[in-house]
């Protein structure tokens, strides 16, 4: 007896308005001709032009992208391994410590993660730059990846793997042709999560980036501290557009994959 | 062999980049401030043999922690972080519950879209979503323009750079974390329970409180922790939306480290923040565990 009442409709309307109006305003005012961000002075795309000719932003965007691609790939590999260990390995020496180290970074305040990694890099005399940001991002995102992958693996039917062994597969073959395809959706969403966490991160990158490397969030933060600027609005609009397209595409793709899997399972049952 | 390698690689990685850094923070929090590079003493000198190691350990003390209790800036910052985190968790719950309830009652074919609309902002840059509020809350911002146009105020209200702006920022940024767990408990709710309650003489309001809210409790608790825990150590929101009098411990730590360059005190601030977080984290784990057991 669920009924969609007027109260429900109103709260959904207000709720989504609250979530989306700030972003809509941001997008609209990125096309404002005036330098003042709160006064509309006609349509213009000049801020996009200025943004694209601002070399500092372009450089920062490249650094950010590079860090995100490398760190999320490393995080996905390590996180998947960690998920295997968590779900499959049973008891081993130091297991409690291991699972503690997987879950702790998820709830650790970013300022502490950043501070501790910076102090480590200084203690071992590692020059700060792109490499240290990659290390830092890979470490905290591998924990998110392993949570995502291990929740998928918990519902995994191990008899499929055993069947592969019985049919003569070696360990790696069985992993490649049976296990990996089944956990693939979780691995992919883990990678996407790690990628966006890295793109988004300000605090940890600020601690672990030396003067030689500036990521986009660091650049945005330092210019936003001086006040609202239409260039940042233009940049935000580009980011929002890319993310929206990415999320919509990913959800359509996963919907199609689910339908295909469902169909294959039905065929297999016949 | 390969199985051992599988355990070893992530294990060593996390030990080197999570556990060891944490021990370094702990150690530096017990050291003294010094005008040198790195700016703290003592340094461990293994080449000096046992005597040097012993000197090193005897030179560690709790001085920085005493300093934190003496200067009221720090405990005020901890208290005000706790207050801001707790109140904004409550506000987030008040905003999130009706949204989650509306989603759970919505027709089946709407739900995937509604769910995506809640998750989408989570994928968008956190920094940008907070930045968007600067233009809305400033003195000549959209909110003040709207309020003056309606005629509610004649003078612009000062909202940006106050704690009110911090509350708004936290509610906005963490709303999906509260909506999703509540929605997932409400979605599983068996509608016939409400019918039964009403057949047994409950009014619709009391059936709502006795059945819907009660059964949504695990989701509400999970959501509250998911908002409270990150809000306590928040840095971006207080530094962009808060004012100079907004005291939050994440901001204090940042300034202690980057502006004052006092690493030992910054490390001590971090350790106490972690100790404060242990209680809610353990409670959160218990709640998750209980829910998992109830599901089976």
Coordinates of C-alpha atoms in Angstrom, one line a residue:
Chain A
X1 CA 0.0 0.0 0.0
X2 CA 2.5 2.5 -1.1
X3 CA 1.0 5.7 -2.4
X4 CA 2.8 8.6 -4.0
X5 CA 1.2 11.5 -2.1
X6 CA 1.3 15.2 -2.7
X7 CA 3.8 15.5 0.2
X8 CA 6.1 13.1 -1.6
X9 CA 5.9 15.0 -4.9
X10 CA 6.6 18.3 -3.1
X11 CA 9.5 17.0 -1.2
X12 CA 11.1 15.4 -4.3
X13 CA 10.6 18.7 -6.2
X14 CA 12.2 20.8 -3.5
X15 CA 14.9 18.2 -2.8
X16 CA 16.1 18.0 -6.4
X17 CA 15.8 21.7 -6.8
X18 CA 18.1 22.1 -3.8
X19 CA 20.5 19.7 -5.4
X20 CA 20.5 21.0 -8.9
X21 CA 19.8 24.8 -8.8
X22 CA 23.3 25.8 -7.6
X23 CA 24.8 23.9 -10.4
X24 CA 22.4 25.2 -13.0
X25 CA 23.1 28.8 -11.9
X26 CA 26.8 28.0 -12.2
X27 CA 26.4 26.8 -15.7
X28 CA 24.2 29.7 -16.8
X29 CA 26.5 32.3 -15.4
X30 CA 29.5 30.8 -17.2
X31 CA 27.9 32.3 -20.3
X32 CA 27.6 35.7 -18.8
X33 CA 29.3 38.6 -20.6
X34 CA 30.0 40.5 -17.4
X35 CA 32.9 40.0 -15.2
X36 CA 30.5 40.3 -12.2
X37 CA 29.2 36.8 -11.7
X38 CA 25.9 37.8 -10.1
X39 CA 24.7 40.4 -12.7
X40 CA 23.6 39.1 -16.1
X41 CA 24.9 41.2 -19.0
X42 CA 24.1 39.1 -22.0
X43 CA 25.3 35.9 -23.6
X44 CA 28.9 35.3 -24.3
X45 CA 31.4 32.5 -24.5
X46 CA 34.4 34.6 -24.0
X47 CA 35.3 33.1 -20.6
X48 CA 35.7 29.7 -22.3
X49 CA 38.1 31.3 -24.7
X50 CA 40.1 32.9 -21.8
X51 CA 40.1 29.6 -19.9
X52 CA 41.5 27.7 -22.9
X53 CA 44.2 30.3 -23.5
X54 CA 45.2 30.2 -19.8
X55 CA 48.3 27.9 -19.9
X56 CA 48.4 27.4 -16.2
X57 CA 44.9 25.8 -16.2
X58 CA 45.8 23.6 -19.2
X59 CA 49.0 22.4 -17.5
X60 CA 47.1 21.7 -14.3
X61 CA 44.4 19.8 -16.2
X62 CA 47.1 17.6 -17.8
X63 CA 48.8 16.8 -14.5
X64 CA 45.4 16.0 -13.0
X65 CA 44.4 13.7 -15.8
X66 CA 47.8 11.9 -15.7
X67 CA 47.6 11.4 -12.0
X68 CA 44.0 10.2 -12.2
X69 CA 44.7 7.6 -15.0
X70 CA 47.8 6.2 -13.4
X71 CA 46.7 6.2 -9.8
X72 CA 43.3 4.7 -10.5
X73 CA 44.8 1.9 -12.6
X74 CA 47.3 1.1 -9.8
X75 CA 44.5 1.3 -7.3
X76 CA 42.3 -1.0 -9.3
X77 CA 45.0 -3.7 -9.5
X78 CA 46.0 -3.4 -5.8
X79 CA 42.4 -3.1 -4.7
X80 CA 41.3 -6.2 -6.6
X81 CA 44.1 -8.1 -5.1
X82 CA 43.2 -6.9 -1.6
X83 CA 39.6 -7.9 -2.3
X84 CA 40.7 -11.4 -3.2
X85 CA 42.7 -11.6 0.0
X86 CA 39.8 -10.3 2.1
X87 CA 37.2 -12.7 0.6
X88 CA 39.3 -15.8 -0.2
X89 CA 42.4 -16.1 2.0
X90 CA 40.7 -17.3 5.1
X91 CA 42.9 -16.8 8.2
X92 CA 46.5 -15.7 7.9
X93 CA 49.0 -13.9 10.1
X94 CA 48.0 -10.3 10.5
X95 CA 44.6 -10.6 8.9
X96 CA 43.0 -8.2 11.4
X97 CA 45.6 -5.6 10.7
X98 CA 45.1 -6.1 7.0
X99 CA 41.4 -5.5 7.0
X100 CA 41.9 -2.6 9.4
X101 CA 44.3 -1.0 6.9
X102 CA 41.7 -1.5 4.2
X103 CA 38.8 0.1 6.1
X104 CA 40.6 2.8 8.0
X105 CA 41.5 5.1 5.1
X106 CA 37.8 5.1 4.1
X107 CA 36.9 7.0 7.3
X108 CA 40.2 8.8 7.8
X109 CA 39.9 12.6 7.5
X110 CA 41.7 13.7 4.4
X111 CA 43.8 16.2 6.3
X112 CA 45.3 13.4 8.3
X113 CA 46.0 11.1 5.3
X114 CA 47.6 14.0 3.5
X115 CA 49.7 15.1 6.5
X116 CA 50.9 11.6 7.3
X117 CA 51.9 10.8 3.7
X118 CA 53.8 14.2 3.4
X119 CA 55.7 13.4 6.6
X120 CA 56.6 10.0 5.2
X121 CA 57.8 11.5 1.9
X122 CA 59.9 14.0 3.7
X123 CA 61.3 11.3 6.1
X124 CA 62.5 9.1 3.2
X125 CA 63.7 12.1 1.2
X126 CA 61.4 11.6 -1.8
X127 CA 61.0 14.7 -3.9
X128 CA 57.4 15.8 -4.1
X129 CA 55.7 15.9 -7.5
X130 CA 53.5 13.9 -9.8
X131 CA 54.9 10.7 -8.5
X132 CA 54.1 11.3 -4.8
X133 CA 50.5 12.4 -5.7
X134 CA 50.1 9.2 -7.6
X135 CA 51.3 7.1 -4.7
X136 CA 49.0 9.0 -2.3
X137 CA 45.9 8.7 -4.6
X138 CA 46.6 5.0 -5.4
X139 CA 46.8 4.2 -1.7
X140 CA 43.5 5.7 -0.6
X141 CA 41.5 4.7 -3.6
X142 CA 42.7 1.1 -3.6
X143 CA 40.7 0.8 -0.3
X144 CA 37.5 2.0 -2.1
X145 CA 38.2 -0.3 -5.0
X146 CA 38.6 -3.3 -2.7
X147 CA 35.4 -2.6 -0.9
X148 CA 33.5 -2.4 -4.2
X149 CA 35.1 -5.5 -5.6
X150 CA 34.9 -7.6 -2.4
X151 CA 31.1 -7.0 -2.1
X152 CA 30.7 -8.4 -5.6
X153 CA 33.0 -11.3 -4.8
X154 CA 31.0 -12.2 -1.7
X155 CA 28.1 -13.2 -4.0
X156 CA 30.3 -15.1 -6.3
X157 CA 29.5 -18.7 -7.1
X158 CA 32.7 -20.5 -6.6
X159 CA 31.6 -23.7 -8.3
X160 CA 32.1 -21.9 -11.6
X161 CA 35.8 -21.6 -10.9
X162 CA 36.0 -25.2 -9.7
X163 CA 34.3 -26.3 -12.9
X164 CA 37.0 -24.4 -14.9
X165 CA 39.7 -26.2 -12.9
X166 CA 38.0 -29.5 -13.5
X167 CA 37.9 -28.8 -17.2
X168 CA 41.7 -28.4 -17.2
X169 CA 42.2 -24.6 -16.6
X170 CA 45.3 -23.5 -14.8
X171 CA 45.0 -20.9 -12.0
X172 CA 45.5 -17.9 -14.2
X173 CA 43.4 -19.2 -17.1
X174 CA 40.5 -19.8 -14.7
X175 CA 40.9 -16.3 -13.4
X176 CA 41.1 -14.7 -16.8
X177 CA 38.2 -16.6 -18.4
X178 CA 35.8 -17.2 -15.5
X179 CA 36.5 -15.0 -12.5
X180 CA 37.4 -11.8 -14.2
X181 CA 34.4 -11.6 -16.5
X182 CA 32.1 -12.1 -13.5
X183 CA 33.7 -9.5 -11.3
X184 CA 34.4 -7.1 -14.2
X185 CA 31.5 -4.8 -13.6
X186 CA 32.7 -4.3 -10.0
X187 CA 36.3 -3.8 -11.2
X188 CA 35.2 -1.2 -13.7
X189 CA 33.1 0.7 -11.3
X190 CA 36.0 0.5 -8.8
X191 CA 38.2 2.1 -11.4
X192 CA 35.7 4.8 -12.2
X193 CA 35.4 5.5 -8.5
X194 CA 39.1 5.7 -8.0
X195 CA 39.4 7.9 -11.1
X196 CA 36.8 10.5 -9.9
X197 CA 38.2 10.4 -6.3
X198 CA 41.6 11.3 -7.8
X199 CA 40.2 14.0 -10.1
X200 CA 38.3 15.5 -7.2
X201 CA 40.9 15.5 -4.5
X202 CA 42.2 18.8 -3.2
X203 CA 43.4 18.1 0.4
X204 CA 45.6 15.1 -0.1
X205 CA 47.1 16.5 -3.4
X206 CA 47.8 19.8 -1.6
X207 CA 49.9 18.0 1.0
X208 CA 51.7 15.6 -1.4
X209 CA 52.2 17.9 -4.4
X210 CA 55.5 19.8 -4.3
X211 CA 55.9 23.2 -5.9
X212 CA 56.6 21.4 -9.2
X213 CA 53.2 19.9 -9.7
X214 CA 49.8 21.6 -9.5
X215 CA 46.6 19.8 -10.0
X216 CA 43.3 21.3 -11.2
X217 CA 41.6 21.3 -7.8
X218 CA 44.7 23.0 -6.2
X219 CA 44.5 25.6 -9.0
X220 CA 40.7 26.1 -8.6
X221 CA 41.0 26.3 -4.8
X222 CA 43.7 29.0 -4.9
X223 CA 41.8 31.2 -7.4
X224 CA 38.4 30.6 -5.7
X225 CA 39.9 31.9 -2.4
X226 CA 40.2 35.2 -4.1
X227 CA 36.5 35.2 -4.9
X228 CA 34.1 34.1 -7.6
X229 CA 35.5 34.3 -11.2
X230 CA 33.7 33.6 -14.5
X231 CA 36.6 31.5 -15.7
X232 CA 36.1 29.1 -12.9
X233 CA 32.4 29.0 -13.8
X234 CA 33.4 28.0 -17.3
X235 CA 35.8 25.3 -16.1
X236 CA 33.1 24.0 -13.7
X237 CA 30.6 23.8 -16.6
X238 CA 33.1 21.8 -18.7
X239 CA 33.7 19.4 -15.7
X240 CA 29.9 19.0 -15.0
X241 CA 29.2 18.3 -18.6
X242 CA 31.9 15.7 -18.9
X243 CA 30.8 14.0 -15.6
X244 CA 27.2 14.0 -16.6
X245 CA 28.0 12.4 -20.0
X246 CA 30.2 9.9 -18.4
X247 CA 27.7 8.8 -15.7
X248 CA 24.8 8.6 -18.2
X249 CA 27.0 6.6 -20.7
X250 CA 28.2 4.3 -17.9
X251 CA 24.7 3.6 -16.6
X252 CA 23.4 2.9 -20.0
X253 CA 26.2 0.5 -20.7
X254 CA 25.8 -1.3 -17.4
X255 CA 22.0 -1.6 -18.1
X256 CA 22.8 -3.1 -21.5
X257 CA 25.3 -5.5 -19.9
X258 CA 22.7 -6.6 -17.3
X259 CA 20.2 -7.3 -20.0
X260 CA 22.7 -9.3 -22.1
X261 CA 23.8 -11.3 -19.1
X262 CA 20.2 -12.0 -18.2
X263 CA 19.5 -13.2 -21.8
X264 CA 22.6 -15.4 -21.7
X265 CA 21.6 -16.9 -18.4
X266 CA 18.2 -17.7 -19.8
X267 CA 19.7 -19.3 -22.9
X268 CA 22.0 -21.4 -20.7
X269 CA 19.1 -22.6 -18.6
X270 CA 17.3 -24.0 -21.6
Chain B
X1 CA 53.5 -19.3 -3.9
X2 CA 51.4 -17.0 -6.0
X3 CA 48.8 -16.9 -3.3
X4 CA 51.4 -15.6 -0.9
X5 CA 52.4 -13.0 -3.4
X6 CA 48.8 -11.9 -3.7
X7 CA 48.6 -11.3 0.0
X8 CA 52.1 -9.7 0.2
X9 CA 51.8 -7.0 -2.4
X10 CA 48.8 -5.1 -1.1
X11 CA 49.9 -5.8 2.5
X12 CA 53.4 -4.3 2.0
X13 CA 51.9 -1.4 0.0
X14 CA 49.4 -0.5 2.8
X15 CA 52.1 -1.0 5.5
X16 CA 54.5 1.4 3.7
X17 CA 52.0 4.0 2.7
X18 CA 49.4 3.9 5.5
X19 CA 50.8 2.3 8.7
X20 CA 54.3 3.7 8.6
X21 CA 53.1 7.3 7.8
X22 CA 50.7 7.0 10.7
X23 CA 53.5 5.9 13.0
X24 CA 55.6 8.9 11.8
X25 CA 52.8 11.3 12.7
X26 CA 52.5 9.7 16.1
X27 CA 56.3 10.0 16.6
X28 CA 56.4 13.6 15.5
X29 CA 53.5 14.5 17.7
X30 CA 55.8 13.5 20.6
X31 CA 58.8 15.5 19.3
X32 CA 59.7 19.1 19.9
X33 CA 59.5 22.0 17.5
X34 CA 62.9 23.1 16.2
X35 CA 64.1 25.7 13.8
X36 CA 65.8 23.4 11.3
X37 CA 65.0 21.1 8.5
X38 CA 63.0 19.0 9.2
X39 CA 61.5 21.3 11.8
X40 CA 61.4 19.0 14.8
X41 CA 63.7 17.0 17.1
X42 CA 64.8 14.4 18.0
X43 CA 66.0 12.6 14.9
X44 CA 66.5 8.9 15.1
X45 CA 70.1 8.1 14.5
X46 CA 70.5 4.4 14.1
X47 CA 74.2 4.7 13.2
X48 CA 74.7 5.9 16.8
X49 CA 73.9 2.4 18.1
X50 CA 71.8 1.6 21.1
X51 CA 72.7 4.6 23.1
X52 CA 71.4 6.9 20.3
X53 CA 68.2 4.9 20.1
X54 CA 67.7 5.2 23.8
X55 CA 68.3 9.0 23.7
X56 CA 65.8 9.2 21.0
X57 CA 63.0 7.5 23.0
X58 CA 63.8 9.5 26.1
X59 CA 63.5 12.8 24.2
X60 CA 59.9 12.0 23.2
X61 CA 57.3 13.5 25.5
X62 CA 53.7 14.6 25.6
X63 CA 54.5 18.3 25.6
X64 CA 52.5 19.1 22.5
X65 CA 49.4 17.5 23.9
X66 CA 49.8 19.6 27.1
X67 CA 50.1 22.6 24.8
X68 CA 46.8 21.7 23.1
X69 CA 45.0 21.7 26.5
X70 CA 46.5 25.0 27.6
X71 CA 45.7 27.1 24.5
X72 CA 41.9 27.4 24.3
X73 CA 42.0 27.8 20.5
X74 CA 42.4 24.0 20.2
X75 CA 39.8 22.7 22.5
X76 CA 37.3 25.3 21.2
X77 CA 38.1 24.1 17.7
X78 CA 37.4 20.5 18.7
X79 CA 34.2 21.5 20.5
X80 CA 33.0 23.6 17.6
X81 CA 33.8 20.9 15.1
X82 CA 31.8 18.5 17.1
X83 CA 28.9 20.9 17.3
X84 CA 29.0 21.8 13.6
X85 CA 29.2 18.2 12.6
X86 CA 26.4 17.1 14.9
X87 CA 24.0 19.9 14.0
X88 CA 24.6 19.6 10.3
X89 CA 24.0 15.9 10.5
X90 CA 20.7 16.6 12.0
X91 CA 19.8 19.2 9.3
X92 CA 20.9 16.7 6.6
X93 CA 18.6 14.1 8.1
X94 CA 15.7 16.6 8.1
X95 CA 16.3 17.4 4.5
X96 CA 17.1 13.9 3.3
X97 CA 14.3 11.9 4.9
X98 CA 11.4 13.4 2.9
X99 CA 13.5 12.9 -0.3
X100 CA 14.3 9.3 0.5
X101 CA 10.6 8.7 1.5
X102 CA 9.4 10.3 -1.8
X103 CA 11.7 8.2 -3.8
X104 CA 10.6 5.0 -2.1
X105 CA 7.0 5.8 -2.7
X106 CA 7.5 6.8 -6.3
X107 CA 6.2 4.6 -9.1
X108 CA 8.6 1.7 -9.9
X109 CA 9.7 3.0 -13.3
X110 CA 10.8 6.4 -11.9
X111 CA 13.1 4.9 -9.4
X112 CA 16.2 4.2 -11.4
X113 CA 16.1 7.8 -12.8
X114 CA 15.6 9.3 -9.3
X115 CA 18.4 7.2 -7.9
X116 CA 20.7 8.4 -10.7
X117 CA 19.7 12.0 -10.0
X118 CA 20.8 11.6 -6.3
X119 CA 24.0 9.9 -7.2
X120 CA 25.0 12.2 -10.1
X121 CA 26.1 15.2 -7.8
X122 CA 28.4 12.7 -5.9
X123 CA 30.4 12.1 -9.1
X124 CA 30.7 15.9 -9.8
X125 CA 33.6 17.7 -8.2
X126 CA 33.1 18.4 -4.5
X127 CA 35.0 21.6 -4.8
X128 CA 32.8 22.9 -7.6
X129 CA 29.6 22.1 -5.7
X130 CA 30.9 24.1 -2.7
X131 CA 32.2 26.9 -5.0
X132 CA 28.7 27.2 -6.5
X133 CA 27.4 28.3 -3.1
X134 CA 29.7 31.3 -2.9
X135 CA 27.9 33.0 -5.7
X136 CA 24.5 32.2 -4.1
X137 CA 25.2 33.2 -0.5
X138 CA 27.4 36.3 -1.0
X139 CA 26.0 39.8 -0.1
X140 CA 25.0 40.6 -3.7
X141 CA 24.4 36.9 -4.4
X142 CA 21.3 35.2 -5.8
X143 CA 19.7 34.4 -2.4
X144 CA 19.9 38.0 -1.3
X145 CA 18.6 39.2 -4.6
X146 CA 15.7 36.8 -4.3
X147 CA 14.9 37.8 -0.7
X148 CA 15.0 41.5 -1.5
X149 CA 12.9 41.0 -4.6
X150 CA 10.2 39.2 -2.6
X151 CA 10.5 41.9 0.0
X152 CA 11.5 39.7 2.9
X153 CA 14.6 41.9 3.7
X154 CA 15.6 45.4 2.6
X155 CA 19.2 45.0 3.7
X156 CA 21.3 42.1 2.3
X157 CA 21.8 39.3 4.9
X158 CA 25.4 38.3 5.7
X159 CA 25.4 34.6 5.1
X160 CA 28.7 33.9 3.4
X161 CA 31.7 33.6 5.7
X162 CA 29.5 32.6 8.7
X163 CA 28.7 29.3 10.3
X164 CA 25.3 29.3 8.6
X165 CA 27.0 29.0 5.3
X166 CA 29.1 26.1 6.6
X167 CA 25.9 24.3 7.7
X168 CA 24.4 24.8 4.2
X169 CA 27.5 23.6 2.6
X170 CA 27.7 20.4 4.6
X171 CA 24.0 19.6 4.1
X172 CA 24.4 20.2 0.4
X173 CA 27.6 18.2 0.0
X174 CA 26.7 15.2 2.0
X175 CA 22.9 14.9 1.2
X176 CA 23.4 11.9 -1.1
X177 CA 25.2 10.0 1.7
X178 CA 22.1 10.4 3.9
X179 CA 19.4 9.9 1.2
X180 CA 20.9 6.6 -0.2
X181 CA 21.0 4.4 3.0
X182 CA 17.5 5.7 4.1
X183 CA 16.1 5.0 0.7
X184 CA 17.5 1.5 0.7
X185 CA 15.8 0.6 4.0
X186 CA 12.5 2.3 3.0
X187 CA 12.5 0.6 -0.4
X188 CA 12.6 -2.8 1.3
X189 CA 9.7 -1.9 3.6
X190 CA 6.7 -4.1 3.2
X191 CA 3.7 -2.0 2.4
X192 CA 1.3 -4.5 4.0
X193 CA 2.8 -3.7 7.4
X194 CA 1.4 -0.2 7.1
X195 CA -2.0 -1.6 6.1
X196 CA -1.9 -3.9 9.1
X197 CA -1.1 -1.0 11.4
X198 CA -4.0 1.0 10.1
X199 CA -6.3 -2.0 10.3
X200 CA -5.3 -2.3 13.9
X201 CA -6.4 1.3 14.5
X202 CA -3.4 3.4 13.9
X203 CA -3.9 6.7 12.3
X204 CA -1.8 7.4 9.2
X205 CA 0.6 9.6 11.2
X206 CA 1.1 7.1 13.9
X207 CA 1.5 4.3 11.4
X208 CA 4.2 6.4 9.8
X209 CA 6.1 6.9 13.0
X210 CA 5.6 3.4 14.4
X211 CA 6.3 1.5 11.2
X212 CA 8.0 3.5 8.5
X213 CA 10.4 5.5 10.7
X214 CA 11.1 2.6 13.0
X215 CA 12.0 0.2 10.2
X216 CA 14.1 2.9 8.5
X217 CA 16.2 3.3 11.7
X218 CA 19.2 1.3 10.5
X219 CA 19.4 3.4 7.4
X220 CA 19.0 6.6 9.4
X221 CA 21.8 5.6 11.7
X222 CA 24.1 4.6 8.9
X223 CA 23.3 7.9 7.1
X224 CA 24.0 10.0 10.2
X225 CA 27.5 8.4 10.6
X226 CA 28.3 8.7 6.9
X227 CA 27.6 12.5 7.3
X228 CA 29.0 13.0 10.8
X229 CA 32.4 11.3 10.3
X230 CA 33.6 13.2 7.3
X231 CA 32.0 16.5 8.5
X232 CA 34.1 16.4 11.7
X233 CA 37.4 16.6 9.8
X234 CA 36.1 18.8 7.0
X235 CA 38.5 21.3 5.5
X236 CA 37.1 22.6 2.2
X237 CA 33.7 23.7 3.3
X238 CA 34.8 25.8 6.4
X239 CA 37.7 27.4 4.4
X240 CA 35.6 28.4 1.4
X241 CA 32.2 29.2 3.0
X242 CA 33.1 29.8 6.7
X243 CA 34.5 33.0 8.1
X244 CA 37.6 33.7 10.0
X245 CA 35.7 32.9 13.2
X246 CA 34.6 29.5 12.0
X247 CA 36.7 27.1 14.0
X248 CA 37.0 23.6 12.6
X249 CA 39.7 21.3 13.4
X250 CA 40.6 20.3 9.8
X251 CA 41.2 24.0 9.1
X252 CA 43.2 24.5 12.3
X253 CA 45.4 21.5 11.3
X254 CA 46.0 22.9 7.8
X255 CA 46.9 26.3 9.1
X256 CA 49.2 24.9 11.8
X257 CA 51.0 22.9 9.2
X258 CA 51.1 25.3 6.2
X259 CA 51.1 28.7 7.9
X260 CA 52.8 28.2 11.3
X261 CA 55.0 25.3 10.1
X262 CA 54.6 23.7 13.5
X263 CA 54.7 20.1 12.5
X264 CA 54.7 18.6 16.0
X265 CA 51.6 20.5 17.0
X266 CA 49.9 19.7 13.7
X267 CA 50.6 16.0 14.3
X268 CA 49.2 16.2 17.9
X269 CA 46.1 17.9 16.5
X270 CA 45.7 15.0 14.0
X271 CA 46.1 12.3 16.7
X272 CA 43.4 13.8 18.9
X273 CA 41.1 14.2 16.0
X274 CA 41.5 10.4 15.3
X275 CA 40.8 9.6 18.9
X276 CA 37.6 11.6 18.7
X277 CA 36.6 9.7 15.5
X278 CA 37.1 6.2 17.0
X279 CA 33.8 6.3 18.9
X280 CA 31.5 7.1 16.0
X281 CA 33.5 4.7 13.7
X282 CA 33.1 1.8 16.1
X283 CA 29.4 2.6 16.6
X284 CA 29.0 2.7 12.8
X285 CA 30.7 -0.6 12.4
X286 CA 28.4 -2.2 15.0
X287 CA 25.3 -0.8 13.2
X288 CA 26.5 -2.2 9.9
X289 CA 27.2 -5.6 11.5
X290 CA 23.8 -5.7 13.1
X291 CA 22.1 -4.8 9.9
X292 CA 24.0 -7.5 8.0
X293 CA 23.0 -10.1 10.5
X294 CA 19.4 -8.9 10.4
X295 CA 19.4 -9.3 6.6
X296 CA 20.5 -12.9 6.8

